[in-house]
Coordinates of C-alpha atoms and ligand atoms in Angstrom, one line a residue:
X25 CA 0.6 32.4 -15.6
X26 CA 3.0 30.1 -15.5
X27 CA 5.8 28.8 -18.2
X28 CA 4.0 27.0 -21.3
X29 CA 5.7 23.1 -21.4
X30 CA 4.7 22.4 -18.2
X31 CA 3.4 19.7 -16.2
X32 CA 1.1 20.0 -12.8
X33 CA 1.1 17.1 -10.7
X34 CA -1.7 17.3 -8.3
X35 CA -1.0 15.8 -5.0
X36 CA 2.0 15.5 -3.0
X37 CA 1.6 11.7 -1.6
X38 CA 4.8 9.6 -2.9
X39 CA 2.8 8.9 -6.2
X40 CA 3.1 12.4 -6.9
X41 CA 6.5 13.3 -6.0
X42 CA 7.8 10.2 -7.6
X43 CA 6.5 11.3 -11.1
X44 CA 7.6 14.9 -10.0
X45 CA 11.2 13.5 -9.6
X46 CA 11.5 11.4 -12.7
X47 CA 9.6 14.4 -14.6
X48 CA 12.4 16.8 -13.5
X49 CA 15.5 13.5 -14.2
X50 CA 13.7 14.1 -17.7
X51 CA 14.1 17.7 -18.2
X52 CA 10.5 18.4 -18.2
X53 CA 9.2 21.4 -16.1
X54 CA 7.2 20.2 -13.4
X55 CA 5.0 21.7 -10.7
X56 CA 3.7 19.9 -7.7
X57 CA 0.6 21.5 -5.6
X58 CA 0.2 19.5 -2.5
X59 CA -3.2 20.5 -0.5
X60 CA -1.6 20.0 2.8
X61 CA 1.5 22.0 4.6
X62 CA 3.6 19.0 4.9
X63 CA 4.9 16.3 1.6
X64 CA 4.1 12.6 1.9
X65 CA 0.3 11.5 2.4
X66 CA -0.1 8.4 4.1
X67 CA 3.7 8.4 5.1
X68 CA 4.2 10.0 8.4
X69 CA 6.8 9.3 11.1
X70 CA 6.0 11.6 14.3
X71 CA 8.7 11.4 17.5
X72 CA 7.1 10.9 20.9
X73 CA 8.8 10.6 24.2
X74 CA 11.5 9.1 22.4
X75 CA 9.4 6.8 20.4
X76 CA 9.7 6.7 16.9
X77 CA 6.1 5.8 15.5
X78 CA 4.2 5.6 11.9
X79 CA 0.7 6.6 11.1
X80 CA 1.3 5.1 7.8
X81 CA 3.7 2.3 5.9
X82 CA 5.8 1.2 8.6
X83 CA 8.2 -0.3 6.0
X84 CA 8.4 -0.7 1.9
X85 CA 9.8 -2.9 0.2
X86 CA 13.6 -2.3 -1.4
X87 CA 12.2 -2.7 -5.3
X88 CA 15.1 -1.5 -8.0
X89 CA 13.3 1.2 -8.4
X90 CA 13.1 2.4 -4.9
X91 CA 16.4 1.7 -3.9
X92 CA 17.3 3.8 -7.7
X93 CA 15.0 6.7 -5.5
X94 CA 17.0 6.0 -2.5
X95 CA 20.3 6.2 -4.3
X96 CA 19.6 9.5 -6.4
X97 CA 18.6 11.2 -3.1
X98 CA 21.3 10.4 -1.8
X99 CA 20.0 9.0 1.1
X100 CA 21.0 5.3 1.5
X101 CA 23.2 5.7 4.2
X102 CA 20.0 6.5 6.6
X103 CA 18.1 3.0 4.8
X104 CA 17.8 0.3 7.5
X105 CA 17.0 -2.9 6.1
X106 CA 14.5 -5.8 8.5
X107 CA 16.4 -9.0 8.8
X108 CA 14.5 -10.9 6.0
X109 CA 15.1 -14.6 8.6
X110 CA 12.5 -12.4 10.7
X111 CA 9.8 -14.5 11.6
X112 CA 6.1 -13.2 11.0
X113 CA 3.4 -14.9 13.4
X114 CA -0.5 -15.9 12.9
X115 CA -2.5 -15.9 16.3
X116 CA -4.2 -19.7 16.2
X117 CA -6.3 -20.6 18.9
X118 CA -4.4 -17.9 21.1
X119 CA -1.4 -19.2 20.1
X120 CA 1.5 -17.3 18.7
X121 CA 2.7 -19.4 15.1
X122 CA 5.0 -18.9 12.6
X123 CA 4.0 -18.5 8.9
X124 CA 5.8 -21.4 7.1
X125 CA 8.0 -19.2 4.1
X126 CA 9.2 -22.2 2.1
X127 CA 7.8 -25.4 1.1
X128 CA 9.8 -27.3 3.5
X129 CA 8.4 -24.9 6.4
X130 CA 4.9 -25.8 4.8
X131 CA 5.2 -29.8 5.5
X132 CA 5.7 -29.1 9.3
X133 CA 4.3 -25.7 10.3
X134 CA 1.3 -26.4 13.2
X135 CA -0.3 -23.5 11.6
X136 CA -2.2 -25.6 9.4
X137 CA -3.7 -29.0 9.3
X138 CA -2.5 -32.1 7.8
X139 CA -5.2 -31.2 5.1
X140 CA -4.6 -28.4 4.4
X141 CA -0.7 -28.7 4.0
X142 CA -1.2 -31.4 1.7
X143 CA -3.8 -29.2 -0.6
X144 CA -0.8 -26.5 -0.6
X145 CA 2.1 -28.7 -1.6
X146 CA 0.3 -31.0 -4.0
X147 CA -1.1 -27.7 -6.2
X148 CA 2.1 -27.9 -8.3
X149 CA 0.5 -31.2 -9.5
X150 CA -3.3 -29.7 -9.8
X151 CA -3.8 -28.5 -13.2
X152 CA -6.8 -25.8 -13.1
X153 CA -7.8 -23.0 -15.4
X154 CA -9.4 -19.6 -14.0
X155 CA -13.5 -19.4 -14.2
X156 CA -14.7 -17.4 -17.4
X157 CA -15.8 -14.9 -14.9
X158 CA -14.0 -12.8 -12.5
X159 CA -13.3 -14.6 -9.0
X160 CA -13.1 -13.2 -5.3
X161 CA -9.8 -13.4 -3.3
X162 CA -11.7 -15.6 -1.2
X163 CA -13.6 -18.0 -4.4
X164 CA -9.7 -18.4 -5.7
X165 CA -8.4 -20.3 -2.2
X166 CA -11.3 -22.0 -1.5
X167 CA -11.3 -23.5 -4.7
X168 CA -7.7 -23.9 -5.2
X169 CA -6.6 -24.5 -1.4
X170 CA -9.8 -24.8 0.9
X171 CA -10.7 -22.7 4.0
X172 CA -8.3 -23.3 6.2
X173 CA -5.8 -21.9 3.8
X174 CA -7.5 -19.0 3.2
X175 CA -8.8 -18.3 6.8
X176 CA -5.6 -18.5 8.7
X177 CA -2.8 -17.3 5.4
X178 CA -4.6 -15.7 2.6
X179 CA -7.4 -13.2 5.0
X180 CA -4.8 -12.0 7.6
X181 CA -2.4 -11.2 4.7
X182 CA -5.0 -9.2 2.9
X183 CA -6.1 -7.5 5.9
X184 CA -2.5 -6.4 6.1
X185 CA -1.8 -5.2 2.5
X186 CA -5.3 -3.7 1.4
X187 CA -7.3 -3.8 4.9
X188 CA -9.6 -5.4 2.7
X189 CA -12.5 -8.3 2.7
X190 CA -11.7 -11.4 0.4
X191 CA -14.6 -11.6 -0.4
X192 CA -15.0 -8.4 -2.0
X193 CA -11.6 -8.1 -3.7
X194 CA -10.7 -8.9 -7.4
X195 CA -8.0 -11.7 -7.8
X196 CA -7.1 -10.4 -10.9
X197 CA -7.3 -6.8 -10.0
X198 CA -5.5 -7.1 -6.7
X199 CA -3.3 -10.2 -7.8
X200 CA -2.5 -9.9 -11.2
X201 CA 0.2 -12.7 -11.2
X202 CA -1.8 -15.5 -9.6
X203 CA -4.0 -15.1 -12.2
X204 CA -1.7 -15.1 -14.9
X205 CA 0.5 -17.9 -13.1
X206 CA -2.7 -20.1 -13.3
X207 CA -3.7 -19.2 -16.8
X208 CA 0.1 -20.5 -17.7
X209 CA 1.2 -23.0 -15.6
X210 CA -2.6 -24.3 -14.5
X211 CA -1.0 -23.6 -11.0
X212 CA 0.2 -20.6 -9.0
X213 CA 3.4 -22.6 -6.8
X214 CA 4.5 -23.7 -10.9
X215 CA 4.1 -20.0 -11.7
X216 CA 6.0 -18.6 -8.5
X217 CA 9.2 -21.1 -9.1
X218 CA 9.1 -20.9 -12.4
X219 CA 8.8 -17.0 -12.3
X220 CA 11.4 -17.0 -9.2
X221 CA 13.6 -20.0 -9.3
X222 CA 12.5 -23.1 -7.3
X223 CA 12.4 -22.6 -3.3
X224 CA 14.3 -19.5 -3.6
X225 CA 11.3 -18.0 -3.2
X226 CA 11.2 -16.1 0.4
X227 CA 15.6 -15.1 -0.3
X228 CA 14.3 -13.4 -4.2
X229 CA 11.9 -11.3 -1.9
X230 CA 13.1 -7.7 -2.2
X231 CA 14.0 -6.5 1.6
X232 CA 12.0 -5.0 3.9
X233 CA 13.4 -1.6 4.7
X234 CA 12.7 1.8 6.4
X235 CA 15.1 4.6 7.7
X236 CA 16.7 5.9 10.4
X237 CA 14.4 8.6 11.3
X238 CA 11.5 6.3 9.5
X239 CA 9.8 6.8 6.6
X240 CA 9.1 10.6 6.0
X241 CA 12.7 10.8 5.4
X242 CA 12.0 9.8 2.1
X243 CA 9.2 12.1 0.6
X244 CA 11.2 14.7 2.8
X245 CA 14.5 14.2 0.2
X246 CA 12.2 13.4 -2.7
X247 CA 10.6 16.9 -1.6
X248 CA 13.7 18.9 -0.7
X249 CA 15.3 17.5 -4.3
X250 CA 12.2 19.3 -6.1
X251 CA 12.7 22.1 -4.1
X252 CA 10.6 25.6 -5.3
X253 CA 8.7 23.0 -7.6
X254 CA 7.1 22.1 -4.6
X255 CA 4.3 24.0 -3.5
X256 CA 2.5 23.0 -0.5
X257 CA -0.7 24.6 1.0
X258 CA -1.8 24.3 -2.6
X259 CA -5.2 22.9 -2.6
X260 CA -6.1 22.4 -6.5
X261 CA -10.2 23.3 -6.3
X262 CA -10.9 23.3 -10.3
X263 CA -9.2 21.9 -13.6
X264 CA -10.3 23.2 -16.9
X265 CA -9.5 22.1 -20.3
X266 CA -8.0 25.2 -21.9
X267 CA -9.2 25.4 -25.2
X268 CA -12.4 22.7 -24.5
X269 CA -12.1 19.6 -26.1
X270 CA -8.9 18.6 -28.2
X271 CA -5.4 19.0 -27.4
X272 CA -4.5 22.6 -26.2
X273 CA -3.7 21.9 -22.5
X274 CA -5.4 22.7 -18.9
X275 CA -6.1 25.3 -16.6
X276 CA -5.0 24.6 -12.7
X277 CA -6.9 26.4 -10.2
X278 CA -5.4 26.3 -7.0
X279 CA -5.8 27.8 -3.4
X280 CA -3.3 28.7 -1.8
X281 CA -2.6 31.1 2.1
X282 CA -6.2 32.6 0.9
X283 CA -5.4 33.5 -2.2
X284 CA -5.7 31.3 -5.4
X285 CA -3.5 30.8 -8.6
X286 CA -4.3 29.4 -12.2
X287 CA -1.1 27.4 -13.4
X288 CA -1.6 26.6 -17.5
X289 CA -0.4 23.4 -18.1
X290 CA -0.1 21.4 -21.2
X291 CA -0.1 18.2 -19.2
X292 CA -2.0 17.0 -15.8
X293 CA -1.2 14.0 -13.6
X294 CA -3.7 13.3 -10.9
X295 CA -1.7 12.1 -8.1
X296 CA -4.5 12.7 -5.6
X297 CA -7.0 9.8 -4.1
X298 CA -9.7 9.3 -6.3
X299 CA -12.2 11.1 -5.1
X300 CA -10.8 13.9 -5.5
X301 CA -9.5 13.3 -9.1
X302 CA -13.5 12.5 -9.3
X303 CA -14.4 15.7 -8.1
X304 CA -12.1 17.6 -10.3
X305 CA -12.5 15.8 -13.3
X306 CA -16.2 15.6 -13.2
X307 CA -16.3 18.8 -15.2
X308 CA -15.0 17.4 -18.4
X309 CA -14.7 13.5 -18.1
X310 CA -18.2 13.0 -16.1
X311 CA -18.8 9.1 -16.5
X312 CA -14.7 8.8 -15.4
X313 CA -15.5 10.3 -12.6
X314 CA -18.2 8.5 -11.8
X315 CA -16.3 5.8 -12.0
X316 CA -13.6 7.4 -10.2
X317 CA -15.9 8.2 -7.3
X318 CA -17.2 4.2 -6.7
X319 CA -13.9 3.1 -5.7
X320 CA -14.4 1.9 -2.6
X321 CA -11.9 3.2 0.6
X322 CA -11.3 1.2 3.7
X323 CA -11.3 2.9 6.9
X324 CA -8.4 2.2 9.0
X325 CA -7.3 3.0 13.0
X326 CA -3.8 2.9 13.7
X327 CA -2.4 2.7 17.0
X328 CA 1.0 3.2 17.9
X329 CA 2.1 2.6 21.7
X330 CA 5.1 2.4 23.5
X331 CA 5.9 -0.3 26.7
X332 CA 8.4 -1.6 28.3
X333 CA 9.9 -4.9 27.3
X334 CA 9.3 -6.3 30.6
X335 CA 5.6 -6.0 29.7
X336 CA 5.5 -8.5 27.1
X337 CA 5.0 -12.0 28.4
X338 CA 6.8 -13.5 25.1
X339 CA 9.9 -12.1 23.7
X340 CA 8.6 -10.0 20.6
X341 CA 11.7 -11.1 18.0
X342 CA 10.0 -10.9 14.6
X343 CA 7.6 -9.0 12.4
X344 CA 4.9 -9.0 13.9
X345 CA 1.1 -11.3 14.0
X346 CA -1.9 -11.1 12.0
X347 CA -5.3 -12.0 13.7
X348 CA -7.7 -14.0 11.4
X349 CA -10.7 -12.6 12.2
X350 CA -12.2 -16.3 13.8
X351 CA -10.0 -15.2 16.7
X352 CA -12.9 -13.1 17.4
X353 CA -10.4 -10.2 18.8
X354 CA -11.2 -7.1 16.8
X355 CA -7.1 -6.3 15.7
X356 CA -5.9 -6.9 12.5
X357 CA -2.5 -7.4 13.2
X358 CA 0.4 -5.9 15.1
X359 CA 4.0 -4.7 14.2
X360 CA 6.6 -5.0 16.5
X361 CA 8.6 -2.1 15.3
X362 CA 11.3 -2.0 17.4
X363 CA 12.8 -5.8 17.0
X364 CA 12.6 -4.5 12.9
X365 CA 14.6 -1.7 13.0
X366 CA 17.0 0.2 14.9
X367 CA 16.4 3.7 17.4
X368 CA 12.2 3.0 17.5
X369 CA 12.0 3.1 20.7
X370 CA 14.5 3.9 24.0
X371 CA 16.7 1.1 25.6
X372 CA 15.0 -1.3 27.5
X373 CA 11.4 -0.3 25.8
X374 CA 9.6 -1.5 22.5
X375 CA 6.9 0.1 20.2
X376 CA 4.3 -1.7 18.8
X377 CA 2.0 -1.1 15.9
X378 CA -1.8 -2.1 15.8
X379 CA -4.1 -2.2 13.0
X380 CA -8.2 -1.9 13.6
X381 CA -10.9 -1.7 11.3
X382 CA -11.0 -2.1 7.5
X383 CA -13.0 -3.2 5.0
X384 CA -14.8 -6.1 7.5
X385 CA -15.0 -4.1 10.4
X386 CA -15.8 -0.5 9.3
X387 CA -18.0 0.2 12.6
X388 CA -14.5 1.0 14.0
X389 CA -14.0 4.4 12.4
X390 CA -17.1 5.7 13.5
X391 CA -15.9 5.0 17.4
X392 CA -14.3 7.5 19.8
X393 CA -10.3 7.6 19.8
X394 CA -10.7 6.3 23.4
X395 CA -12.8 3.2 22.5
X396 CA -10.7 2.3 19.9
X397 CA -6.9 2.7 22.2
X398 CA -8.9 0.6 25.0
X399 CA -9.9 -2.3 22.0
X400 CA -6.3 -2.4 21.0
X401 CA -4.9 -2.2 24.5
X402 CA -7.6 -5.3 25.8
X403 CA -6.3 -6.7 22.4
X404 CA -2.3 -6.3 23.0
X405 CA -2.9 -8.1 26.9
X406 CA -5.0 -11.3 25.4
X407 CA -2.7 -11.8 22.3
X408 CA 0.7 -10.8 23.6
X409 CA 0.2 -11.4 27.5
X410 CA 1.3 -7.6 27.3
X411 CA 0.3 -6.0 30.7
X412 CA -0.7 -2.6 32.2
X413 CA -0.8 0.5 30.4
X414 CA 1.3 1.8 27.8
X415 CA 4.2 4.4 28.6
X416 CA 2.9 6.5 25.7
X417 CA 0.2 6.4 22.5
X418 CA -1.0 8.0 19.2
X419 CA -3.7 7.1 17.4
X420 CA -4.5 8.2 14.0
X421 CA -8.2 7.4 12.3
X422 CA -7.9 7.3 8.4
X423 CA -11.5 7.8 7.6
X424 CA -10.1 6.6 3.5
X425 CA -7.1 4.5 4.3
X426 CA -6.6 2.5 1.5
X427 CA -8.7 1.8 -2.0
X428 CA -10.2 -1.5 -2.5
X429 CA -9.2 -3.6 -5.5
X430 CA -13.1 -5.4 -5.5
X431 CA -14.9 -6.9 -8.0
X432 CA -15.4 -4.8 -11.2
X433 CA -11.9 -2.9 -10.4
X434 CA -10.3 -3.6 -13.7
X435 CA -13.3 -1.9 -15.5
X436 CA -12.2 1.2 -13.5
X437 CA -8.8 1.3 -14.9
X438 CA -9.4 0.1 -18.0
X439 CA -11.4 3.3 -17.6
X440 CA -8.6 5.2 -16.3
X441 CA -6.9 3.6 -19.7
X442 CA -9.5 5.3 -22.2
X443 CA -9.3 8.5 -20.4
X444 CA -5.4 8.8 -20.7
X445 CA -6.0 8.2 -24.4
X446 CA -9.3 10.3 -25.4
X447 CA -7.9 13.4 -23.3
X448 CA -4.9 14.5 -24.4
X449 CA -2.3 15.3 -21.6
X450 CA -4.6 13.6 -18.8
X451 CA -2.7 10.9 -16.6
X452 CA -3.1 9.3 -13.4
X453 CA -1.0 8.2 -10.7
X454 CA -2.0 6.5 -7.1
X455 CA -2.7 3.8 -5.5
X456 CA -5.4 2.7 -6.8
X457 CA -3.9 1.8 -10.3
X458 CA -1.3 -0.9 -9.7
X459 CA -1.3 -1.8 -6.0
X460 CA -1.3 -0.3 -3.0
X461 CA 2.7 -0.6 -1.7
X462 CA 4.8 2.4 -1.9
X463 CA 6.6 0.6 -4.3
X464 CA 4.1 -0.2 -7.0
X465 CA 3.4 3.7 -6.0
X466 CA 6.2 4.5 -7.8
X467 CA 6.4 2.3 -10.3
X468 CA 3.1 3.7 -11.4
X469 CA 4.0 7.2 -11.3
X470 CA 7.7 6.5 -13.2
X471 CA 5.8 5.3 -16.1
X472 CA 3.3 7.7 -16.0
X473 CA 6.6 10.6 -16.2
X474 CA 7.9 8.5 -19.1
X475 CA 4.7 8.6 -21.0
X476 CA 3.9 12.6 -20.2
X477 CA 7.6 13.1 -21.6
X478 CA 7.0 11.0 -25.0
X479 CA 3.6 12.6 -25.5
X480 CA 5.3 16.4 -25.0
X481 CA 7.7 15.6 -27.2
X482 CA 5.4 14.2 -30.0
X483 CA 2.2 15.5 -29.4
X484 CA 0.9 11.8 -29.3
X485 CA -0.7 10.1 -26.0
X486 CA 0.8 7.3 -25.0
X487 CA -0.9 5.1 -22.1
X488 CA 1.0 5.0 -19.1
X489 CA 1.3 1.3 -19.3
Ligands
FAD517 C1 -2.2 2.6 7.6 C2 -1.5 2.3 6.3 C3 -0.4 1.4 6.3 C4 0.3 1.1 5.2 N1 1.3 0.3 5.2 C5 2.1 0.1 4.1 C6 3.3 -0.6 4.2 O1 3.7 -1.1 5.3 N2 4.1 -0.7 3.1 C7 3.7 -0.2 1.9 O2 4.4 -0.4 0.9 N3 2.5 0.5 1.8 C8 1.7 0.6 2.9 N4 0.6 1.4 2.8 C9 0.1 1.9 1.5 C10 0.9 3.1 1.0 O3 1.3 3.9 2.1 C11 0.0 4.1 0.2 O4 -0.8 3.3 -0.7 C12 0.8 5.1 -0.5 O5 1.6 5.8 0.4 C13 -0.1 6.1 -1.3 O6 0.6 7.1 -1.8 P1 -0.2 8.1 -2.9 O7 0.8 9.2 -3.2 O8 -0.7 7.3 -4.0 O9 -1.4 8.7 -2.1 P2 -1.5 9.7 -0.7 O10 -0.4 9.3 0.1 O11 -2.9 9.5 -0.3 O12 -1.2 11.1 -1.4 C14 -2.2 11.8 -2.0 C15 -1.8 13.3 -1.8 O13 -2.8 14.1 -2.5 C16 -3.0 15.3 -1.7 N5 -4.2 15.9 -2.2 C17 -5.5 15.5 -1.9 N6 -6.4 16.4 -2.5 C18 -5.6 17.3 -3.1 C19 -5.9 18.5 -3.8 N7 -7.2 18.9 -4.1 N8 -4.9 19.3 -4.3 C20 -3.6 19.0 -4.0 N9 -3.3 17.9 -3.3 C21 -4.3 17.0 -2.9 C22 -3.1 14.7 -0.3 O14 -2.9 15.7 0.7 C23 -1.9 13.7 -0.3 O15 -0.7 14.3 0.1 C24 -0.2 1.7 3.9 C25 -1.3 2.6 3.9 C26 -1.9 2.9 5.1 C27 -3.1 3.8 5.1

């Protein structure tokens, strides 16, 4: 058995190590069982013929409270930061075009129609309230901007953050602000200066950032920091309540090298997807986890591929482009890795990043790894006049890739919410609480240490919110 006091985390993605760490800043004994032999989830970097390549996040955002990570590790000097001037493209009528990042962009960009401009600058002046009900992504533009708007900005940029359909997706789940912003202001451009400062908008933006040897450096530090508190192989199979209902703390089973262990715990925090925490909680929170189990997961194919610059027929000097899906090509969008950061790929080569599938085209992760590197590859030649073959690929297939904020989310956490209250010492952390990005990841799981802390302490539950 292990010491009484102590917390299990369950699930070694960056959810779960970051409310590990801040459990162990606290002085509160922690364990961490992560089902698989390596720390980090859906961050990955893998090294290939001198290609530096990411199944996962291919960059997070530099929030306070990552950098604060980055800092404690002792790891900044291997941070790279993207130039933030770095220009991200849309694919318009086969055309390569910059998304405007300021109002004054806004007024000229050829991305958008004289229409359609106007309908974004003149919002500040539009006055609206939210509907009663809640609204789609995709009700919010067309009723606040129009189509155009939300075919050629708003789609391609939720394809890239959730992998999600509009349509589908809560405004207020997935986009808490622009809600609020319009329930304030009557308009989300007021909201944003107001919130931000005028046109300052784009330089307030925290930076992009990565490291050296990519992302995995971080859960790697995060991971070597915990050190023995760490255990990985460690599938938890079963969670029991120890004493049934009431306050009295929980019983971890895990498996671990074909054998098994039972860790007591006076406090849990699911850090796994949720269908697992469905699976494991079903026992003693059944209507949670049914809950738990109907959030929806995109499926997601990345591709990774390595060419050499003289391939491209346009110099590849940004971001990347997202593809609005009336392009009719079957990619998402693509990152050109190596122009963001330094030592991705050899002299004289680059690395791209494609994006296939989600939430509107989930026929994709049902096709062979073949089909889906010749799609991306007939995709790479028509949108970036790239041509022959690459010098090297990897694909990877994530059958869940990311959870879907849709309509009804908010019930789910509110949920989530109830559960953290009626079960005492039951917490969650993940992605599908607060967002998706690594940095509302750990935002998430910070609170979530703070609130297992007050509630050892005083025997109270506090929500982690
Ligand atoms: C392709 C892709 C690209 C992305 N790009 C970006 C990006 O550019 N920027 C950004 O900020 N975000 C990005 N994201 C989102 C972000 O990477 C994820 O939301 C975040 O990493 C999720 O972390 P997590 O710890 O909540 O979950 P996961 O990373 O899913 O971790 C959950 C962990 O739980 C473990 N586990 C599961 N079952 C058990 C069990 N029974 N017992 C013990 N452990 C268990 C798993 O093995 C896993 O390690 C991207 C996501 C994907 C899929």
């Amino acid at each position: 058995m292990a010491e009484s006091g102590q917390v299990v985390v369950v699930g070694g993605g960056i959810s779960g190590l970051a409310c590990a760490l801040r459990l162990e800043q606290l002085s509160v004994p922690v364990t961490l069982l992560e089902a698989s032999h390596r720390v980090g989830g859906l961050i990955h970097t893998t090294e290939q013929d001198g290609f530096l390549f990411e199944s996962g996040p291919q960059s997070f955002q530099g929030t306070e409270a990552l950098l604060g990570v980055i800092r404690a590790m002792g790891i900044q000097d291997e941070l790279c930061k993207a130039d933030p001037r770095a220009p991200r493209y849309v694919l318009r009528r086969g055309r390569l075009l910059r998304i405007p990042m300021s109002p004054q962009a806004i007024l000229s960009t050829s991305l958008l129609g004289a229409r359609a401009r106007w309908k974004v600058v003149s919002e500040a002046f539009r006055r609206t309230t939210p509907p009663s009900e809640e609204e789609s992504i995709a009700a919010f533009v067309r009723r606040k901007f129009g189509h155009e708007i939300l075919e050629y900005l708003v789609s391609p940029f939720v394809s890239g953050v959730y992998a999600g359909d509009p349509e589908k997706l809560s405004l207020s789940a997935a986009f808490p602000t622009l809600t609020q912003w319009e329930r304030e202001y009557g308009s989300v451009l007021r909201g944003a200066m107001k919130s931000r400062g005028g046109d300052r908008v784009a330089q307030s933006t925290p930076p992009l950032c990565s490291f050296r040897r990519g992302m995995t450096t971080l859960p790697q530090a995060m991971a070597a920091e915990l050190g023995e508190r760490v255990q990985r192989g460690a599938s938890v199979e079963a969670i029991e309540r120890a004493n049934g209902p009431g306050p009295g703390g929980f019983r971890v089973r895990a498996a671990q090298s074909h054998a098994g262990q039972i860790l007591a715990a006076q406090a849990v925090v699911m850090a796994a997807p949720a269908h697992v925490a469905a699976h494991l909680l079903a026992p003693f929170v059944p209507r949670l986890a049914h809950k738990l189990s109907g959030i929806a997961y995109a499926s997601l194919a990345v591709v990774a591929s390595g060419y050499y610059k003289k391939q491209a027929s346009v110099p590849l000097d940004g971001f990347g482009v997202l593809v609005p899906r009336s392009e009719k090509h079957r990619t998402l969008g693509i990152v050109w890795n190596a122009s963001l950061f330094p030592g991705r790929a050899p002299e004289g080569q680059m690395a791209l990043t494609s994006f296939i599938g989600g939430a509107t085209d989930p026929e994709i992760a049902s096709k062979s790894k073949a089909e889906i590197s010749a799609i991306v590859q007939r995709d790479c030649e028509q949108i970036l006049g790239i041509t022959g073959s690459p010098i090297t690929s990897a694909i990877w297939v994530h059958q869940k890739a990311l959870p879907q904020y849709n309509l009804g989310h908010g019930h789910v956490v509110e949920a989530i919410r109830d559960a953290e209250q009626s079960v005492a010492g039951l917490y969650f952390a993940g992605n599908y609480l607060e967002g998706p990005s690594v940095g509302k990841c750990v935002e998430r799981a910070f609170q979530v240490a703070e609130s297992v802390k007050a509630y050892l302490e005083s025997g109270v539950v506090t929500r982690a919110d």
